[in-house]
PDB file of C-alpha atoms in Angstrom:
ATOM      1  CA  LEU A  10     -21.275  23.984  -8.120  1.00 44.00           C
ATOM      2  CA  ARG A  11     -21.941  22.510 -11.540  1.00 44.00           C
ATOM      3  CA  HIS A  12     -18.221  22.069 -12.115  1.00 45.00           C
ATOM      4  CA  ALA A  13     -17.770  20.396  -8.717  1.00 44.00           C
ATOM      5  CA  HIS A  14     -20.578  17.985  -9.499  1.00 43.00           C
ATOM      6  CA  ILE A  15     -19.000  17.014 -12.804  1.00 40.00           C
ATOM      7  CA  LEU A  16     -15.640  16.476 -11.122  1.00 41.00           C
ATOM      8  CA  VAL A  17     -17.070  14.122  -8.528  1.00 38.00           C
ATOM      9  CA  VAL A  18     -18.924  12.119 -11.147  1.00 38.00           C
ATOM     10  CA  ALA A  19     -15.755  11.800 -13.189  1.00 39.00           C
ATOM     11  CA  ILE A  20     -13.931  10.321 -10.240  1.00 39.00           C
ATOM     12  CA  PHE A  21     -16.681   8.186  -8.779  1.00 36.00           C
ATOM     13  CA  PRO A  22     -19.462   7.060 -11.141  1.00 40.00           C
ATOM     14  CA  SER A  23     -22.855   6.836  -9.475  1.00 35.00           C
ATOM     15  CA  SER A  24     -22.836   3.051  -9.745  1.00 36.00           C
ATOM     16  CA  ALA A  25     -19.578   2.906  -7.840  1.00 36.00           C
ATOM     17  CA  LEU A  26     -20.638   5.332  -5.112  1.00 32.00           C
ATOM     18  CA  THR A  27     -23.457   3.065  -4.037  1.00 32.00           C
ATOM     19  CA  ALA A  28     -21.414  -0.122  -4.121  1.00 37.00           C
ATOM     20  CA  PRO A  29     -20.342  -1.636  -0.770  1.00 36.00           C
ATOM     21  CA  HIS A  30     -16.661  -1.563  -1.693  1.00 39.00           C
ATOM     22  CA  ARG A  31     -16.589   2.262  -1.968  1.00 41.00           C
ATOM     23  CA  PHE A  32     -15.681   4.097   1.206  1.00 43.00           C
ATOM     24  CA  PRO A  33     -16.348   7.771   1.898  1.00 43.00           C
ATOM     25  CA  TYR A  34     -13.214   8.631   3.849  1.00 48.00           C
ATOM     26  CA  LYS A  35     -10.669   7.724   1.203  1.00 58.00           C
ATOM     27  CA  ALA A  36     -12.973   8.924  -1.570  1.00 50.00           C
ATOM     28  CA  GLN A  37     -13.400  12.301   0.134  1.00 48.00           C
ATOM     29  CA  ALA A  38      -9.637  12.586   0.520  1.00 50.00           C
ATOM     30  CA  MET A  39      -9.175  12.124  -3.224  1.00 49.00           C
ATOM     31  CA  VAL A  40     -11.954  14.581  -4.083  1.00 42.00           C
ATOM     32  CA  LYS A  41     -10.548  17.226  -1.744  1.00 40.00           C
ATOM     33  CA  ALA A  42      -7.098  16.807  -3.264  1.00 43.00           C
ATOM     34  CA  ASN A  43      -8.625  17.215  -6.754  1.00 42.00           C
ATOM     35  CA  ILE A  44      -7.320  13.804  -7.790  1.00 40.00           C
ATOM     36  CA  VAL A  45      -8.595  12.444 -11.079  1.00 36.00           C
ATOM     37  CA  PRO A  46      -7.710   8.782 -11.730  1.00 37.00           C
ATOM     38  CA  VAL A  47      -6.129   8.262 -15.122  1.00 34.00           C
ATOM     39  CA  GLY A  48      -5.396   4.538 -15.107  1.00 35.00           C
ATOM     40  CA  PRO A  49      -2.160   2.602 -14.666  1.00 35.00           C
ATOM     41  CA  VAL A  50       1.050   4.483 -15.318  1.00 33.00           C
ATOM     42  CA  VAL A  51       4.312   3.421 -16.898  1.00 32.00           C
ATOM     43  CA  ALA A  52       7.249   3.316 -14.508  1.00 33.00           C
ATOM     44  CA  PRO A  53       6.604   6.283 -12.200  1.00 36.00           C
ATOM     45  CA  ALA A  54       9.796   7.835 -10.880  1.00 35.00           C
ATOM     46  CA  ASP A  55      10.701   7.016  -7.295  1.00 38.00           C
ATOM     47  CA  VAL A  56      11.012  10.246  -5.316  1.00 32.00           C
ATOM     48  CA  LEU A  57      13.728   8.813  -3.101  1.00 33.00           C
ATOM     49  CA  ASN A  58      16.340   8.574  -5.815  1.00 34.00           C
ATOM     50  CA  GLY A  59      14.634   9.895  -8.939  1.00 32.00           C
ATOM     51  CA  SER A  60      15.258   6.758 -10.995  1.00 34.00           C
ATOM     52  CA  PRO A  61      12.606   4.640 -12.734  1.00 33.00           C
ATOM     53  CA  LEU A  62      11.713   1.495 -10.840  1.00 40.00           C
ATOM     54  CA  THR A  63      10.969  -0.658 -13.869  1.00 41.00           C
ATOM     55  CA  PRO A  64      10.737  -0.519 -17.671  1.00 31.00           C
ATOM     56  CA  ILE A  65       7.665  -2.785 -17.701  1.00 37.00           C
ATOM     57  CA  PRO A  66       4.344  -0.887 -17.962  1.00 36.00           C
ATOM     58  CA  GLY A  67       2.405  -1.094 -14.738  1.00 41.00           C
ATOM     59  CA  LYS A  68       4.590  -3.773 -13.203  1.00 46.00           C
ATOM     60  CA  MET A  69       7.532  -3.465 -10.865  1.00 49.00           C
ATOM     61  CA  GLN A  70      10.603  -5.560 -11.505  1.00 50.00           C
ATOM     62  CA  ASP A  71      10.742  -8.969  -9.856  1.00 54.00           C
ATOM     63  CA  THR A  72      14.285  -8.563  -8.565  1.00 59.00           C
ATOM     64  CA  PRO A  73      16.094  -5.786  -6.662  1.00 66.00           C
ATOM     65  CA  GLN A  74      18.194  -3.284  -8.562  1.00 62.00           C
ATOM     66  CA  SER A  75      21.270  -4.375  -6.593  1.00 67.00           C
ATOM     67  CA  THR A  76      22.611  -7.767  -5.545  1.00 75.00           C
ATOM     68  CA  LYS A  77      23.060  -6.282  -2.081  1.00 87.00           C
ATOM     69  CA  THR A  78      19.408  -5.401  -1.582  1.00 91.00           C
ATOM     70  CA  GLN A  79      16.192  -7.376  -1.168  1.00 93.00           C
ATOM     71  CA  LEU A  80      12.479  -6.885  -1.774  1.00 93.00           C
ATOM     72  CA  ALA A  81       9.535  -7.257   0.594  1.00 96.00           C
ATOM     73  CA  GLN A  82       5.777  -6.821   0.134  1.00 96.00           C
ATOM     74  CA  PHE A  83       3.257  -5.850   2.801  1.00 98.00           C
ATOM     75  CA  ALA A  84      -0.471  -5.074   2.850  1.00 98.00           C
ATOM     76  CA  ALA A  85      -1.964  -3.360   5.891  1.00 97.00           C
ATOM     77  CA  GLY A  86      -4.969  -1.351   4.744  1.00 96.00           C
ATOM     78  CA  CYS A  87      -4.870   1.846   2.692  1.00 95.00           C
ATOM     79  CA  PHE A  88      -1.406   1.917   1.184  1.00 96.00           C
ATOM     80  CA  TRP A  89      -0.902   5.680   1.611  1.00 95.00           C
ATOM     81  CA  SER A  90       0.005   5.553   5.293  1.00 96.00           C
ATOM     82  CA  VAL A  91       1.620   2.128   5.125  1.00 97.00           C
ATOM     83  CA  GLU A  92       4.103   3.383   2.558  1.00 96.00           C
ATOM     84  CA  LEU A  93       5.048   6.370   4.702  1.00 97.00           C
ATOM     85  CA  ALA A  94       5.685   4.112   7.694  1.00 97.00           C
ATOM     86  CA  PHE A  95       8.189   2.114   5.655  1.00 97.00           C
ATOM     87  CA  GLN A  96       9.735   5.194   4.036  1.00 96.00           C
ATOM     88  CA  ARG A  97      10.794   6.278   7.524  1.00 97.00           C
ATOM     89  CA  VAL A  98      12.655   3.063   8.320  1.00 97.00           C
ATOM     90  CA  PRO A  99      16.460   3.359   8.096  1.00 97.00           C
ATOM     91  CA  GLY A 100      17.770   0.849   5.603  1.00 96.00           C
ATOM     92  CA  VAL A 101      14.704   1.073   3.376  1.00 95.00           C
ATOM     93  CA  LEU A 102      15.971   2.397   0.052  1.00 93.00           C
ATOM     94  CA  ARG A 103      12.863   2.593  -2.149  1.00 92.00           C
ATOM     95  CA  THR A 104       9.132   2.121  -1.843  1.00 93.00           C
ATOM     96  CA  ALA A 105       6.171   1.960  -4.206  1.00 93.00           C
ATOM     97  CA  VAL A 106       2.465   1.352  -3.730  1.00 94.00           C
ATOM     98  CA  GLY A 107       0.493  -0.940  -5.967  1.00 93.00           C
ATOM     99  CA  TYR A 108      -1.764  -3.914  -6.434  1.00 94.00           C
ATOM    100  CA  THR A 109      -0.947  -7.599  -6.102  1.00 95.00           C
ATOM    101  CA  GLN A 110      -2.425 -11.051  -5.450  1.00 95.00           C
ATOM    102  CA  GLY A 111      -5.224 -10.486  -7.974  1.00 95.00           C
ATOM    103  CA  ARG A 112      -6.680 -12.345 -10.928  1.00 94.00           C
ATOM    104  CA  THR A 113      -6.107  -9.767 -13.671  1.00 92.00           C
ATOM    105  CA  LYS A 114      -3.090  -8.024 -15.170  1.00 91.00           C
ATOM    106  CA  ASN A 115      -2.307  -4.325 -14.840  1.00 90.00           C
ATOM    107  CA  PRO A 116      -5.453  -3.362 -12.880  1.00 93.00           C
ATOM    108  CA  SER A 117      -6.597   0.205 -12.337  1.00 93.00           C
ATOM    109  CA  TYR A 118      -7.592   1.662  -8.979  1.00 94.00           C
ATOM    110  CA  ASP A 119     -11.268   1.520  -9.924  1.00 95.00           C
ATOM    111  CA  GLU A 120     -10.978  -2.136 -10.900  1.00 95.00           C
ATOM    112  CA  VAL A 121      -9.282  -2.994  -7.613  1.00 96.00           C
ATOM    113  CA  CYS A 122     -11.939  -1.087  -5.666  1.00 94.00           C
ATOM    114  CA  SER A 123     -14.671  -3.014  -7.452  1.00 94.00           C
ATOM    115  CA  GLY A 124     -13.720  -6.012  -5.345  1.00 93.00           C
ATOM    116  CA  GLU A 125     -13.909  -8.210  -8.437  1.00 95.00           C
ATOM    117  CA  THR A 126     -10.188  -8.657  -9.179  1.00 96.00           C
ATOM    118  CA  ASN A 127      -9.110  -9.831  -5.689  1.00 96.00           C
ATOM    119  CA  HIS A 128      -6.118  -7.464  -5.680  1.00 97.00           C
ATOM    120  CA  VAL A 129      -4.876  -6.029  -2.413  1.00 97.00           C
ATOM    121  CA  GLU A 130      -3.401  -2.566  -1.881  1.00 97.00           C
ATOM    122  CA  ALA A 131       0.226  -3.262  -1.021  1.00 97.00           C
ATOM    123  CA  VAL A 132       3.588  -1.604  -0.495  1.00 96.00           C
ATOM    124  CA  LEU A 133       6.714  -2.867  -2.197  1.00 94.00           C
ATOM    125  CA  VAL A 134       9.886  -2.211  -0.233  1.00 95.00           C
ATOM    126  CA  GLU A 135      13.478  -2.481  -1.377  1.00 93.00           C
ATOM    127  CA  TYR A 136      15.827  -2.599   1.571  1.00 94.00           C
ATOM    128  CA  ASP A 137      19.440  -3.184   2.518  1.00 95.00           C
ATOM    129  CA  PRO A 138      19.593  -6.258   4.787  1.00 96.00           C
ATOM    130  CA  ALA A 139      22.938  -5.044   6.091  1.00 96.00           C
ATOM    131  CA  ALA A 140      21.190  -1.955   7.456  1.00 97.00           C
ATOM    132  CA  VAL A 141      17.767  -3.287   8.455  1.00 98.00           C
ATOM    133  CA  SER A 142      16.563  -6.811   9.095  1.00 98.00           C
ATOM    134  CA  TYR A 143      13.452  -8.377   7.642  1.00 98.00           C
ATOM    135  CA  SER A 144      12.333  -8.937  11.239  1.00 98.00           C
ATOM    136  CA  HIS A 145      12.411  -5.179  11.785  1.00 98.00           C
ATOM    137  CA  LEU A 146      10.278  -4.662   8.698  1.00 98.00           C
ATOM    138  CA  LEU A 147       7.812  -7.189  10.086  1.00 98.00           C
ATOM    139  CA  GLU A 148       7.671  -5.257  13.346  1.00 98.00           C
ATOM    140  CA  THR A 149       6.895  -2.064  11.426  1.00 98.00           C
ATOM    141  CA  PHE A 150       4.147  -3.940   9.593  1.00 98.00           C
ATOM    142  CA  TRP A 151       2.484  -5.261  12.759  1.00 98.00           C
ATOM    143  CA  LYS A 152       2.623  -1.906  14.531  1.00 97.00           C
ATOM    144  CA  LYS A 153       1.012  -0.098  11.621  1.00 97.00           C
ATOM    145  CA  HIS A 154      -2.354  -1.869  11.637  1.00 97.00           C
ATOM    146  CA  ASP A 155      -4.815  -4.184  13.337  1.00 97.00           C
ATOM    147  CA  PRO A 156      -4.230  -7.634  11.810  1.00 98.00           C
ATOM    148  CA  THR A 157      -7.367  -9.106  13.396  1.00 98.00           C
ATOM    149  CA  THR A 158      -9.942  -7.288  11.255  1.00 97.00           C
ATOM    150  CA  PRO A 159     -10.818  -9.221   8.080  1.00 96.00           C
ATOM    151  CA  ASN A 160     -10.892  -7.054   4.935  1.00 97.00           C
ATOM    152  CA  ALA A 161     -10.898  -3.813   6.906  1.00 95.00           C
ATOM    153  CA  GLN A 162      -8.695  -1.181   8.493  1.00 94.00           C
ATOM    154  CA  GLY A 163     -10.301   1.719  10.298  1.00 91.00           C
ATOM    155  CA  ASN A 164     -12.906   3.360   8.081  1.00 90.00           C
ATOM    156  CA  ASP A 165     -11.846   1.423   4.980  1.00 94.00           C
ATOM    157  CA  HIS A 166     -13.604  -1.844   4.223  1.00 95.00           C
ATOM    158  CA  GLY A 167     -13.135  -4.252   1.340  1.00 96.00           C
ATOM    159  CA  SER A 168     -10.948  -7.154   0.261  1.00 97.00           C
ATOM    160  CA  GLN A 169      -8.333  -4.727  -1.086  1.00 97.00           C
ATOM    161  CA  TYR A 170      -7.658  -3.649   2.502  1.00 97.00           C
ATOM    162  CA  ARG A 171      -6.885  -7.107   3.862  1.00 97.00           C
ATOM    163  CA  SER A 172      -3.740  -7.796   5.861  1.00 98.00           C
ATOM    164  CA  GLY A 173      -0.981  -9.675   4.077  1.00 98.00           C
ATOM    165  CA  ILE A 174       2.711 -10.527   3.960  1.00 98.00           C
ATOM    166  CA  TYR A 175       4.005 -11.683   0.582  1.00 97.00           C
ATOM    167  CA  PHE A 176       7.386 -13.393   0.722  1.00 95.00           C
ATOM    168  CA  TYR A 177      10.203 -13.655  -1.825  1.00 94.00           C
ATOM    169  CA  SER A 178      12.124 -16.488  -0.178  1.00 93.00           C
ATOM    170  CA  SER A 179      11.732 -19.408   2.191  1.00 95.00           C
ATOM    171  CA  GLU A 180      13.633 -17.368   4.773  1.00 96.00           C
ATOM    172  CA  GLN A 181      11.088 -14.562   4.565  1.00 97.00           C
ATOM    173  CA  GLN A 182       8.265 -17.088   4.735  1.00 97.00           C
ATOM    174  CA  ALA A 183       9.634 -18.694   7.903  1.00 97.00           C
ATOM    175  CA  ALA A 184      10.272 -15.320   9.529  1.00 98.00           C
ATOM    176  CA  ALA A 185       6.759 -14.106   8.676  1.00 98.00           C
ATOM    177  CA  GLN A 186       5.103 -17.234  10.051  1.00 98.00           C
ATOM    178  CA  ALA A 187       7.131 -17.134  13.263  1.00 98.00           C
ATOM    179  CA  SER A 188       6.415 -13.443  13.666  1.00 98.00           C
ATOM    180  CA  LYS A 189       2.690 -13.968  13.186  1.00 98.00           C
ATOM    181  CA  LYS A 190       2.657 -16.735  15.768  1.00 98.00           C
ATOM    182  CA  ALA A 191       4.483 -14.565  18.291  1.00 98.00           C
ATOM    183  CA  ARG A 192       2.294 -11.561  17.574  1.00 98.00           C
ATOM    184  CA  GLN A 193      -0.861 -13.561  18.262  1.00 97.00           C
ATOM    185  CA  ASN A 194      -0.040 -13.358  21.969  1.00 96.00           C
ATOM    186  CA  SER A 195      -0.889  -9.649  21.828  1.00 95.00           C
ATOM    187  CA  TYR A 196      -4.487 -10.214  20.677  1.00 97.00           C
ATOM    188  CA  ASN A 197      -7.583 -11.928  21.975  1.00 96.00           C
ATOM    189  CA  ARG A 198      -8.928 -12.328  18.446  1.00 97.00           C
ATOM    190  CA  PRO A 199      -7.190 -14.430  15.803  1.00 98.00           C
ATOM    191  CA  ILE A 200      -4.802 -12.701  13.422  1.00 98.00           C
ATOM    192  CA  VAL A 201      -6.169 -12.962   9.879  1.00 98.00           C
ATOM    193  CA  THR A 202      -3.012 -11.859   8.037  1.00 98.00           C
ATOM    194  CA  GLU A 203      -2.393 -13.969   4.950  1.00 98.00           C
ATOM    195  CA  ILE A 204       1.160 -15.112   4.248  1.00 98.00           C
ATOM    196  CA  LEU A 205       1.631 -15.987   0.587  1.00 97.00           C
ATOM    197  CA  PRO A 206       4.349 -16.055  -2.090  1.00 95.00           C
ATOM    198  CA  ALA A 207       4.909 -12.678  -3.738  1.00 94.00           C
ATOM    199  CA  THR A 208       3.287 -12.409  -7.164  1.00 91.00           C
ATOM    200  CA  ASP A 209       3.270  -9.724  -9.855  1.00 89.00           C
ATOM    201  CA  PHE A 210       3.241  -6.267  -8.312  1.00 91.00           C
ATOM    202  CA  TYR A 211       1.449  -3.642 -10.393  1.00 91.00           C
ATOM    203  CA  TYR A 212       2.070   0.025  -9.754  1.00 89.00           C
ATOM    204  CA  ALA A 213      -0.796   2.078  -8.494  1.00 92.00           C
ATOM    205  CA  GLU A 214      -1.462   5.261 -10.473  1.00 91.00           C
ATOM    206  CA  ASP A 215       1.165   7.961 -10.059  1.00 90.00           C
ATOM    207  CA  TYR A 216      -0.970  10.170  -7.819  1.00 91.00           C
ATOM    208  CA  HIS A 217      -0.928   7.386  -5.191  1.00 93.00           C
ATOM    209  CA  GLN A 218       2.861   7.165  -5.051  1.00 93.00           C
ATOM    210  CA  GLN A 219       4.326   8.753  -1.888  1.00 93.00           C
ATOM    211  CA  TYR A 220       0.891  10.365  -1.472  1.00 94.00           C
ATOM    212  CA  LEU A 221       1.280  11.590   2.108  1.00 95.00           C
ATOM    213  CA  GLU A 222       4.835  12.810   1.634  1.00 95.00           C
ATOM    214  CA  LYS A 223       3.577  14.919  -1.268  1.00 94.00           C
ATOM    215  CA  GLY A 224       0.829  16.497   0.847  1.00 94.00           C
ATOM    216  CA  GLY A 225      -2.215  14.243   0.778  1.00 90.00           C
ATOM    217  CA  ARG A 226      -5.679  15.777   0.609  1.00 86.00           C
ATOM    218  CA  ASN A 227      -4.839  18.987   2.461  1.00 86.00           C
ATOM    219  CA  GLY A 228      -1.481  19.766   0.896  1.00 90.00           C
ATOM    220  CA  ARG A 229       0.180  19.265   4.282  1.00 93.00           C
ATOM    221  CA  LYS A 230       3.311  17.299   3.557  1.00 95.00           C
ATOM    222  CA  GLN A 231       4.266  14.596   6.037  1.00 95.00           C
ATOM    223  CA  SER A 232       7.898  13.819   6.689  1.00 96.00           C
ATOM    224  CA  ALA A 233       9.452  10.682   5.228  1.00 95.00           C
ATOM    225  CA  LYS A 234      12.702  11.414   7.035  1.00 95.00           C
ATOM    226  CA  LYS A 235      14.375   8.365   8.491  1.00 96.00           C
ATOM    227  CA  MET A 236      13.424   7.651  12.111  1.00 96.00           C
ATOM    228  CA  CYS A 237      10.734  10.331  12.049  1.00 97.00           C
ATOM    229  CA  ASN A 238       8.092   9.431  14.649  1.00 95.00           C
ATOM    230  CA  ASP A 239       5.501  12.097  13.882  1.00 96.00           C
ATOM    231  CA  PRO A 240       1.966  10.663  13.963  1.00 95.00           C
ATOM    232  CA  ILE A 241       0.851   9.645  10.487  1.00 95.00           C
ATOM    233  CA  ARG A 242      -2.365  11.258   9.240  1.00 92.00           C
ATOM    234  CA  CYS A 243      -3.845   8.475   7.158  1.00 86.00           C
ATOM    235  CA  TYR A 244      -5.529  10.690   4.552  1.00 79.00           C
ATOM    236  CA  GLY A 245      -3.238  13.674   4.746  1.00 68.00           C
TER     237      GLY A 245
END
């Protein structure tokens, strides 16, 4: 019991546990999985192809690795389940979870959760436009979350869980805006999704990468196989 108490304190200092931006469901998932945050990592390997995503510490490259592929950024709540949804899309080649749209460089998970840096938990997607359209990625994004809840998804609340689409081109911007307008017809409440230019994308710590595919809190791996339609367990 003494050891368990020390472990919990190491992960979540008492000052953080009482703060409004800390949420028990995700925190409990990390405790159960024996996850100990260690700060930003340098170029974690992508499990889809085993190659480093970027040589820059904590930051993903600004351009695709191939002239035939493109990047997209989406935020739709806790990035664990959002990443898995995109991993399953045919034509998506690589994914990474991280932090973007904030005021500081190379933030840690704890700093993002403090609510003081304005970062959002996001998923960076590299895809082949010859195999999957940006419009299809947008459809995956809308289906994955409720875009009418400001700074919240399910049991998670805080500015880091806000809904957002971050575009790399004027074409993506136009498609996102048109998609948002069309999607509004499905809701009685206004969609609060922000649509902004993509900015620096900082990797989340390695234990967050492909979290659900690796087993999540219960060690029960969830399939990232293309076109898999198994229900996604948000915390594992």
